[in-house]
Short mmCIF file of C-alpha atoms in Angstrom, two decimals:
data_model
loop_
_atom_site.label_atom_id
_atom_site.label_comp_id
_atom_site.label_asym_id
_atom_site.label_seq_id
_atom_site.Cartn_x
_atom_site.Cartn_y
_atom_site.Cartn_z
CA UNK A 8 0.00 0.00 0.00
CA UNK A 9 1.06 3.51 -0.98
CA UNK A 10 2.51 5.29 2.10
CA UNK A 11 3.92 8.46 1.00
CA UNK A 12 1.47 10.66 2.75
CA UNK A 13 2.70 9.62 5.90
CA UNK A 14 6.14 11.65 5.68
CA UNK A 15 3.42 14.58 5.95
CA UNK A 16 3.45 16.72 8.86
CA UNK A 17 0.39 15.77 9.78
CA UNK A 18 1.86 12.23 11.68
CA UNK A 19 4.73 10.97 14.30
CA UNK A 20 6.59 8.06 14.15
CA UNK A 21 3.72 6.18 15.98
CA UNK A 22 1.12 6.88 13.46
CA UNK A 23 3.87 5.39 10.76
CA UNK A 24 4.66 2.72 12.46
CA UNK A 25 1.08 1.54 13.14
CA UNK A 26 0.36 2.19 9.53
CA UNK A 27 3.22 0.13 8.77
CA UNK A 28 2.45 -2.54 10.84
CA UNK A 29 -1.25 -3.08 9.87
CA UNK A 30 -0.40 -3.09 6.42
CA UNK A 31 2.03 -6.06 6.98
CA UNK A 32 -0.72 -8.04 9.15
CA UNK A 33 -3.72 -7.16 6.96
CA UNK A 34 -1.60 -8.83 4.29
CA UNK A 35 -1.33 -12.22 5.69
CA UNK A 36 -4.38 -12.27 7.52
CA UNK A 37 -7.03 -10.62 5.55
CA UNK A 38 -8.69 -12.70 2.94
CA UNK A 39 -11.73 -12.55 0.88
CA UNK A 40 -14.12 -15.29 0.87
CA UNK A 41 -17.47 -16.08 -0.10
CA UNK A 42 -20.43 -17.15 2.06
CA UNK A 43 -22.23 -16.34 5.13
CA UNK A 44 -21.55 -12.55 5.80
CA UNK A 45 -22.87 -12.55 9.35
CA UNK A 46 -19.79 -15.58 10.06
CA UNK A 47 -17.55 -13.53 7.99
CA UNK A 48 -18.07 -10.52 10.09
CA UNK A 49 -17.98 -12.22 13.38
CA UNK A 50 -14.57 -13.79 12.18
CA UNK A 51 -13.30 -10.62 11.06
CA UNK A 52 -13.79 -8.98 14.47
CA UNK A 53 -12.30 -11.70 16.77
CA UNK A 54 -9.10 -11.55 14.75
CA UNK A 55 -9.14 -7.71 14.76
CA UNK A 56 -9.65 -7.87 18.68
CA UNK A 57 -6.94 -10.86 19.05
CA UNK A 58 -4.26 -8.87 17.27
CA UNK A 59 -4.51 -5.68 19.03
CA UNK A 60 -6.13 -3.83 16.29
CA UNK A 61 -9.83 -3.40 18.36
CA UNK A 62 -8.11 -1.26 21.02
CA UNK A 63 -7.49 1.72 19.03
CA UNK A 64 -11.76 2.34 18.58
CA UNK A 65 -11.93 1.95 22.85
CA UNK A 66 -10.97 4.82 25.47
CA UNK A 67 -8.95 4.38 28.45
CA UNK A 68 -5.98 1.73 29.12
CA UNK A 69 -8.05 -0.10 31.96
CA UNK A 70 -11.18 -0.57 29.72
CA UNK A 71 -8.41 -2.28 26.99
CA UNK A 72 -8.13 1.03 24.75
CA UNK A 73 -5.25 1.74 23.56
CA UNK A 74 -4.89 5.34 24.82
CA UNK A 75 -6.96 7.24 27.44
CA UNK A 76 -8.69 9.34 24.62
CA UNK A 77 -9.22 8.06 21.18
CA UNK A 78 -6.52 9.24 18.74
CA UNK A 79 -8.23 10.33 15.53
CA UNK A 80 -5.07 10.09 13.36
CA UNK A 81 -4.80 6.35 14.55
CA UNK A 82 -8.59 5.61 13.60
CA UNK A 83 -7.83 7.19 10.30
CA UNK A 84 -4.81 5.55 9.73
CA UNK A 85 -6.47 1.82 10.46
CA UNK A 86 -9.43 2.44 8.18
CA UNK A 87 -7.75 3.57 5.65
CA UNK A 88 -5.29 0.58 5.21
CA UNK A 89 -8.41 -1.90 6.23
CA UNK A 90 -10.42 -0.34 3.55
CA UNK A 91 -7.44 -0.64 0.78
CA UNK A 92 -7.21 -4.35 2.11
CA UNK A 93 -10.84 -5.94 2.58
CA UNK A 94 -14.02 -3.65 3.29
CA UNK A 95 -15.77 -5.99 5.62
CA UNK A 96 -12.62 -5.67 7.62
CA UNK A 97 -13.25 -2.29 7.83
CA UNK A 98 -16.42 -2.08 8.38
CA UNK A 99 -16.36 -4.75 11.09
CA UNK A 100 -13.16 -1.88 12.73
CA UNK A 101 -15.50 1.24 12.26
CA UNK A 102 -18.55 -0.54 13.96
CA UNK A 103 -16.98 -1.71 16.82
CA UNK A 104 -15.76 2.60 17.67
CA UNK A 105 -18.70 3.88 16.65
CA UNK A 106 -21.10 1.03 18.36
CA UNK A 107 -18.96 1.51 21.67
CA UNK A 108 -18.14 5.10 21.44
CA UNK A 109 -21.04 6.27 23.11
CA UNK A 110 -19.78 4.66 25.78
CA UNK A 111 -16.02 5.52 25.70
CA UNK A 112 -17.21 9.58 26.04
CA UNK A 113 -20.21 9.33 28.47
CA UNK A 114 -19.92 5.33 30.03
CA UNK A 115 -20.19 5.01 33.74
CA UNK A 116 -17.17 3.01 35.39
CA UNK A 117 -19.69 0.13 35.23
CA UNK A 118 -20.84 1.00 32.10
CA UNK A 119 -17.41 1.11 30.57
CA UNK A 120 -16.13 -2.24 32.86
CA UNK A 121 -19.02 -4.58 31.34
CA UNK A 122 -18.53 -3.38 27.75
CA UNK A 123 -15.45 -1.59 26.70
CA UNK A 124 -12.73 -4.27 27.88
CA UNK A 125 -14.78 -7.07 25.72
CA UNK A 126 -15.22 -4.85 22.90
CA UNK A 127 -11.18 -4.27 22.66
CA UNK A 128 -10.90 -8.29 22.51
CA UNK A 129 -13.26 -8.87 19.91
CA UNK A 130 -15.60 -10.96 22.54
CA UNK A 131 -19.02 -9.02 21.88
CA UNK A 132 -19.84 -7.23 18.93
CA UNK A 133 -21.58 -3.24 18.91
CA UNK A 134 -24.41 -1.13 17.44
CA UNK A 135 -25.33 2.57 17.03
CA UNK A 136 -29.08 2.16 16.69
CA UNK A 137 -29.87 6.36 15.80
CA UNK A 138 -31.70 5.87 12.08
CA UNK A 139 -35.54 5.58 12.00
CA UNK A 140 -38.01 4.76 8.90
CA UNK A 141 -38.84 8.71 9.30
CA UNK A 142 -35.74 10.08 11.41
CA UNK A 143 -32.33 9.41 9.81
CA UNK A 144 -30.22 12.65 8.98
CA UNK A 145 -33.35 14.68 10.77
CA UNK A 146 -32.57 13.29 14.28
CA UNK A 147 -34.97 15.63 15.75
CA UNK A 148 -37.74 13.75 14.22
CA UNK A 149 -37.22 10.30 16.32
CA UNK A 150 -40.28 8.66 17.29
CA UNK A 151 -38.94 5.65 19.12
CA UNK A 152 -40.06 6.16 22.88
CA UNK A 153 -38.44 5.79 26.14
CA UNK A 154 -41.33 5.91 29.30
CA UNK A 155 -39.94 6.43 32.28
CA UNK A 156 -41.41 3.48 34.59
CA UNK A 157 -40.06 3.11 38.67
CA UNK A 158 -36.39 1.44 38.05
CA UNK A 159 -36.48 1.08 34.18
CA UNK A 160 -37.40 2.76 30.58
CA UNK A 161 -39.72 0.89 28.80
CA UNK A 162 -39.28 1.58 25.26
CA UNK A 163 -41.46 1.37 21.78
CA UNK A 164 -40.52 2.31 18.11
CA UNK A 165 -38.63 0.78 15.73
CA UNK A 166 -34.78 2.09 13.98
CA UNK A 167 -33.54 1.05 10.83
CA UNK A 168 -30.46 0.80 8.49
CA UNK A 169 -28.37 -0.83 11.77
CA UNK A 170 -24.95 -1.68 10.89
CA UNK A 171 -24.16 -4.76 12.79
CA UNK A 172 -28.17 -5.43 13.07
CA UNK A 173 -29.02 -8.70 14.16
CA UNK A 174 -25.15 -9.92 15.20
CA UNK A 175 -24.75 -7.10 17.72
CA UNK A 176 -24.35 -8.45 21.34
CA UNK A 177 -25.15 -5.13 22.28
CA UNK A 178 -26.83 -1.66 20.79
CA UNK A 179 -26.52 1.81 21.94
CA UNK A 180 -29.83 3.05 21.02
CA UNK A 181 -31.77 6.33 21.27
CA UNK A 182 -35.22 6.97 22.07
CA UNK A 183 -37.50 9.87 22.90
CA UNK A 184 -37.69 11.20 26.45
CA UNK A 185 -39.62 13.87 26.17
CA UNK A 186 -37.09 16.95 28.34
CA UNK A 187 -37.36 19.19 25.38
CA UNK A 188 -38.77 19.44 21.97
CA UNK A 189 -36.64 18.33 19.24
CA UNK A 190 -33.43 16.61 19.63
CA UNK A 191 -33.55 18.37 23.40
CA UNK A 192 -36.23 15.19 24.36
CA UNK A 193 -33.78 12.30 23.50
CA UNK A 194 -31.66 10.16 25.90
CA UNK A 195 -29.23 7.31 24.77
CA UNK A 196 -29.40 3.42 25.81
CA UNK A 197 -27.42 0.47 25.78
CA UNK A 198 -29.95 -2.28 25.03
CA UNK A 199 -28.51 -5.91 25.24
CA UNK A 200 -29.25 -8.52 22.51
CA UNK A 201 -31.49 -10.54 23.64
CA UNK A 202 -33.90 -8.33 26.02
CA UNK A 203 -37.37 -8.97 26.34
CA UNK A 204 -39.53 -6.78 24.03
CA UNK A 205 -36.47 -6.54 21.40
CA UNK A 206 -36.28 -8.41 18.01
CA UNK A 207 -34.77 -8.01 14.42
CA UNK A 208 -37.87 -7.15 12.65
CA UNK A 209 -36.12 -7.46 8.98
CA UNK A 210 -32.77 -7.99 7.66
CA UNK A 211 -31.40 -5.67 4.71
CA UNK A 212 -29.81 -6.68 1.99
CA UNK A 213 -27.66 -3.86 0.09
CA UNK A 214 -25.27 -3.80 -2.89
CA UNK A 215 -22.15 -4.83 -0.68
CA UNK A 216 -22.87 -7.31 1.68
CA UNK A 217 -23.31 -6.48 5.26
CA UNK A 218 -25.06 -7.48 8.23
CA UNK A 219 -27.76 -4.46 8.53
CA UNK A 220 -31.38 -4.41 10.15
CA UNK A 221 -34.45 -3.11 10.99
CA UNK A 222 -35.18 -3.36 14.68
CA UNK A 223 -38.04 -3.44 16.56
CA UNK A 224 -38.81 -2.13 20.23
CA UNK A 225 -42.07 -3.25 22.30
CA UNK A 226 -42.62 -2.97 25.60
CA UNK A 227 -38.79 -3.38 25.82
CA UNK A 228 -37.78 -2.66 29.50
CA UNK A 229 -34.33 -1.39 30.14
CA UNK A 230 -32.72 -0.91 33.58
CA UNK A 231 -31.85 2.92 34.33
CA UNK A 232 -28.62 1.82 35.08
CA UNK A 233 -28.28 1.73 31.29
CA UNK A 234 -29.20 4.80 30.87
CA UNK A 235 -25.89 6.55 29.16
CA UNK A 236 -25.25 10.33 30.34
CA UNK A 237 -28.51 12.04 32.08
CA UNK A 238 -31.90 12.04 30.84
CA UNK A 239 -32.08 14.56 27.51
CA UNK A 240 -28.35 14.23 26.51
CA UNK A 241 -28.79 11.72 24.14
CA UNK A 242 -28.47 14.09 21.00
CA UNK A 243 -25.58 15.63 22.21
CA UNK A 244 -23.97 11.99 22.81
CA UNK A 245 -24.91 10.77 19.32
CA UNK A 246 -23.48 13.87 17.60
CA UNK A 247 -20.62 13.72 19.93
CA UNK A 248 -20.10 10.33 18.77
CA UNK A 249 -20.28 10.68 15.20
CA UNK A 250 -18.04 13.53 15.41
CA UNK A 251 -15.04 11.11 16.08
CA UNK A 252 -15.81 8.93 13.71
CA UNK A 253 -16.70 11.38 10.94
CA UNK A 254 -13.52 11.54 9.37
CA UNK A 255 -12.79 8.37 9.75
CA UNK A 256 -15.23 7.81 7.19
CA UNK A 257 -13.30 10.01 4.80
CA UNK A 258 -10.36 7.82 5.80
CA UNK A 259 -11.93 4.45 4.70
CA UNK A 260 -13.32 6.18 1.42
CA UNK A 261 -9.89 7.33 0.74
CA UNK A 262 -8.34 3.81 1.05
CA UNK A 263 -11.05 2.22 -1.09
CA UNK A 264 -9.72 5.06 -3.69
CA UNK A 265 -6.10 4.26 -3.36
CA UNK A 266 -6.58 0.66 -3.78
CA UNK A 267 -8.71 1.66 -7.35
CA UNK A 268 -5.57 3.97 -8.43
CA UNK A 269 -3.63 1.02 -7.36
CA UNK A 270 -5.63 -1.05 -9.70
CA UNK A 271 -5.88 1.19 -12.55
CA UNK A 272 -1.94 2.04 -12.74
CA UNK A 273 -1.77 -2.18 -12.93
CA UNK A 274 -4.05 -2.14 -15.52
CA UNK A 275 -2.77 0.29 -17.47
CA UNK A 276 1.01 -0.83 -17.29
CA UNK A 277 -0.08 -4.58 -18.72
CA UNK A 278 -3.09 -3.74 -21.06
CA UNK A 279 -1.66 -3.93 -24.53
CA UNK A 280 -4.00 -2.78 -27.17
CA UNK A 281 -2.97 -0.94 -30.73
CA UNK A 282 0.05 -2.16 -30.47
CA UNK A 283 1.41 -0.41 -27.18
CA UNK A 284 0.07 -0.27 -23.63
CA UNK A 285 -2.65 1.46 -22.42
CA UNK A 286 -0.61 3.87 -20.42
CA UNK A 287 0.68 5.18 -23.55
CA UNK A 288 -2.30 6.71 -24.54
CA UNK A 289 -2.99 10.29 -23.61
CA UNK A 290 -6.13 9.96 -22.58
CA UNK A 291 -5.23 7.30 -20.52
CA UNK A 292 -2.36 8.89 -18.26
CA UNK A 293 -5.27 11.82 -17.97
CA UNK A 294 -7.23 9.68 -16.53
CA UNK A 295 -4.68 8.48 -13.90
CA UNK A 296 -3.62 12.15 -13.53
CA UNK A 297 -6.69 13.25 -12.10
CA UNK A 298 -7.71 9.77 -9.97
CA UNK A 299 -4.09 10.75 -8.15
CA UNK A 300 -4.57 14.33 -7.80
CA UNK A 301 -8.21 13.36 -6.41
CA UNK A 302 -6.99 10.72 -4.08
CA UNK A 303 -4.20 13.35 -2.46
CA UNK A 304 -6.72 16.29 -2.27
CA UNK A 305 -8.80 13.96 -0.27
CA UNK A 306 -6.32 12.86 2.15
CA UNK A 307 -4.87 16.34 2.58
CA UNK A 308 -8.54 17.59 3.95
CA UNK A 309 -8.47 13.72 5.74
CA UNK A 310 -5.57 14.11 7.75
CA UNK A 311 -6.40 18.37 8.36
CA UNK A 312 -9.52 17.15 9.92
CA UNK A 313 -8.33 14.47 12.11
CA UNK A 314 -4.70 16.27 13.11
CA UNK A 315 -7.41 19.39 14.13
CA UNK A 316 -9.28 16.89 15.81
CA UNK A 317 -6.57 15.38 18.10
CA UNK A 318 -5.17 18.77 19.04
CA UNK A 319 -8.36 19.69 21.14
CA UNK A 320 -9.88 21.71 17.94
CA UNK A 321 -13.71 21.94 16.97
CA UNK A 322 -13.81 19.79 13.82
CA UNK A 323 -17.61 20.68 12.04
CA UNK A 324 -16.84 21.98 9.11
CA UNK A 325 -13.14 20.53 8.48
CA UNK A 326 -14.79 16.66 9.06
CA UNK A 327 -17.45 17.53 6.39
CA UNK A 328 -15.57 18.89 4.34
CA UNK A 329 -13.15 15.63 4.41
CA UNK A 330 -15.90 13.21 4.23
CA UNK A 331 -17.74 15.25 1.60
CA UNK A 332 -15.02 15.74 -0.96
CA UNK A 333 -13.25 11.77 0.37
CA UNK A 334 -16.49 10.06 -0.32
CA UNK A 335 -17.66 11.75 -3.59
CA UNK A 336 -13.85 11.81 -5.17
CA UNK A 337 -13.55 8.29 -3.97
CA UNK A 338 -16.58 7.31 -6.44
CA UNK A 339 -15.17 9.29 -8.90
CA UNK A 340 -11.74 7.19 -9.07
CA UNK A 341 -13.26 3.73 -8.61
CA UNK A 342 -15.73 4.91 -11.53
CA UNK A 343 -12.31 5.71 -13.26
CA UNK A 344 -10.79 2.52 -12.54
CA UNK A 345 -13.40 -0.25 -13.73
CA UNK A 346 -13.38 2.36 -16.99
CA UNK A 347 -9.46 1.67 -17.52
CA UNK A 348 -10.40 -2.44 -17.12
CA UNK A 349 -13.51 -2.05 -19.24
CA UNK A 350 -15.69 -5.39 -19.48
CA UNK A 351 -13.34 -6.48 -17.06
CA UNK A 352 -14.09 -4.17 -14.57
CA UNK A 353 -17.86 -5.32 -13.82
CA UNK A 354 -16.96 -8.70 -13.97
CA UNK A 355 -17.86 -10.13 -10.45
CA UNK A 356 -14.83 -10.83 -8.37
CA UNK A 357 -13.28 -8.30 -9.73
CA UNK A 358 -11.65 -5.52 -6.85
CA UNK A 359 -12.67 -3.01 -9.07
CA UNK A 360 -16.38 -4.40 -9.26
CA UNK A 361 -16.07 -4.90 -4.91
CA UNK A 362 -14.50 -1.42 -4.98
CA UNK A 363 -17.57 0.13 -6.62
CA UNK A 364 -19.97 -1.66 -4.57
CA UNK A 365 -18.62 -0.61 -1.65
CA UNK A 366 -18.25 2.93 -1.96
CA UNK A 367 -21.76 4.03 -2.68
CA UNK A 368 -22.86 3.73 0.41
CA UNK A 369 -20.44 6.08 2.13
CA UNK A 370 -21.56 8.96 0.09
CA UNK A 371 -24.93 8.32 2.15
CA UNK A 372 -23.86 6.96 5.82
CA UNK A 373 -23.12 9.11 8.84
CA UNK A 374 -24.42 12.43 6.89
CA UNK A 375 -25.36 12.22 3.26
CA UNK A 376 -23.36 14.44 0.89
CA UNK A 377 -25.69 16.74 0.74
CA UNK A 378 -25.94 16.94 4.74
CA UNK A 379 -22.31 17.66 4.77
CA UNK A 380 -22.71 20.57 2.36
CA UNK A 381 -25.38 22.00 4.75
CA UNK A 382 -23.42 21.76 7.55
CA UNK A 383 -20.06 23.43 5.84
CA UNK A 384 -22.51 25.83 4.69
CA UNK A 385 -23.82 26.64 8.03
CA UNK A 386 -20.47 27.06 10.03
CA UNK A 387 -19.38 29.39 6.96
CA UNK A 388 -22.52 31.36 7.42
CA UNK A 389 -21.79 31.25 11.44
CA UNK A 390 -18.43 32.75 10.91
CA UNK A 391 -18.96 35.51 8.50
CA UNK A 392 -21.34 36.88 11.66
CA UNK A 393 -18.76 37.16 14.13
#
């Protein structure tokens, strides 16, 4: 994997050598396969959590996190070579931060004791249950309901589009409380697999295989002592949350992209047509100008984001801004690359063909494109003001 970018300023010598290092494992260890994608992913976290790998998305050394706070650069850095390696790798990396993360920033000692040490190990496998049929990048229009009842929350509603749905051993999972109007009225949950009143009302089947699901809450009654934070902070945890993980996303869309470049400049090299290669045409070495100038432009506004983040800096605009223009140029290259294979590169099996499969979605997930222009929008507009 190309590794130039990380003689930028951006890194130290532990961010290179944990690139370096995951690269070399993912190598050996990561290998496609066909089949059941649910055993796949389950697979795919145990060995993440038995080499180490898991600790990185966990906070604090005596919950089994790697550092006390979670080192953006380092969350980048893994996703990115994941993503260039296997995408259900990845994804089975980002799931277990983001599921968890809720916990990492706003976990009681408890909390963060009976989760966050098996999470690290790859022992039990997490969810961020936020989306809704009707409430996915308009949080504020939840209808899944937490009643307060004596000891417990009995909750009813339903959320949908759950990464990890229906092999999660856990879900952190937020539901209306009423405080406030808006997202002033929500709280956040960790609901166990398994509890009474919970059940995996539908599985989802999307372009690139993975384990997703609708879920459905009835009469589901959950201990306050799962309660995460107080009662009405459950927007602010969620968006706290997602704000770590943001750029991350950027991160894995950028290693899909480097992988196609990778691709493409292979392609090119050993296609012979007209009697010379198909690097030697013009049009050609255009084409692999632009996919490289995209990929670096990305992972410039990548690593801004996440070197702002880890120096104590609000992030808004600089994460949307990385996942935006990650995500979209991302498609743009992969689009590029099947184009230099031709037939070739929609032939199933093909990385090219996985690599375009598994990009759409992250122009959608954790903020659509279009959400992210909003929100650049709106801290631009918030600015010019002051």
């Amino acid at each position: 994997m190309e590794r130039k970018h990380l003689e930028w300023p951006f890194f130290d010598d532990r961010h290179r050598a944990l690139a370096a290092e995951l690269d070399a494992w993912a190598a050996v260890n990561l290998h496609h396969a066909d089949g059941d994608v649910d055993a796949q992913c389950r697979a795919l976290v145990g060995q993440l959590g038995r080499a180490g790998w898991l600790r990185h998305a966990v906070a604090g050394t005596g919950h089994g996190g790697a550092a006390e706070v979670i080192d953006t650069r380092s969350i980048c850095l893994l996703r990115e070579t994941l993503a260039w390696h296997h995408g259900l790798a990845d994804f089975a990396f980002a799931m277990q931060g983001l599921g968890s993360g809720a916990i990492s920033l706003h976990g009681t000692p408890a909390q963060r004791d009976r989760y966050l040490p098996r999470v690290a190990r790859g022992e039990a496998i997490a969810a961020f249950a936020l989306s809704e049929p009707q409430a996915g990048s308009d949080v504020a229009a939840m209808a899944c309901a937490a009643r307060d009842d004596g000891d417990a929350y009995v909750l009813d509603g339903e959320k949908t589009w759950i990464s990890n749905g229906g092999i999660a051993d856990f879900y952190v999972l937020f539901a209306r409380t009423g405080e406030g109007a808006g997202s002033r009225g929500i709280s956040a949950f960790i609901v166990d697999a398994g509890t009474q009143g919970f059940e995996i009302a539908e599985r989802i089947e999307v372009i690139a295989p993975h384990p997703l699901a609708r879920l459905r809450l009835a009469g589901c009654r959950v201990p306050k002592s799962q309660r995460l934070g107080e009662p009405g902070q459950g927007f602010k945890i969620a968006m706290q949350t997602l704000d770590i993980f943001r750029t991350s996303v950027a991160a894995a869309a950028l290693g899909f992209a480097r992988r196609a470049l990778h691709e493409g400049l292979q392609r090119a090299s050993s296609r012979t047509m007209f009697g010379q290669r198909l690097a030697d045409f013009q049009l050609a070495q255009a084409k692999l100008a632009q996919m490289a100038t995209t990929v670096d432009s990305a992972a410039l506004l990548t690593y801004r984001a996440a070197w702002q983040r880890d120096q104590g800096a609000n992030v808004t605009r600089e994460a949307a801004m990385a996942k935006m223009a990650a995500t979209e140029g991302a498609q743009q290259v992969i689009d590029a690359a099947v184009q230099l294979f031709g037939g070739e590169g929609v032939r199933s099996g093909r990385i090219v063909e996985s690599l375009y499969r598994e990009i759409r979605a992250l122009r959608i997930y954790e903020g659509a494109t279009e959400v992210q222009q909003l929100i650049i929008a709106r801290e631009l507009l918030k600015e010019s003001r002051q």
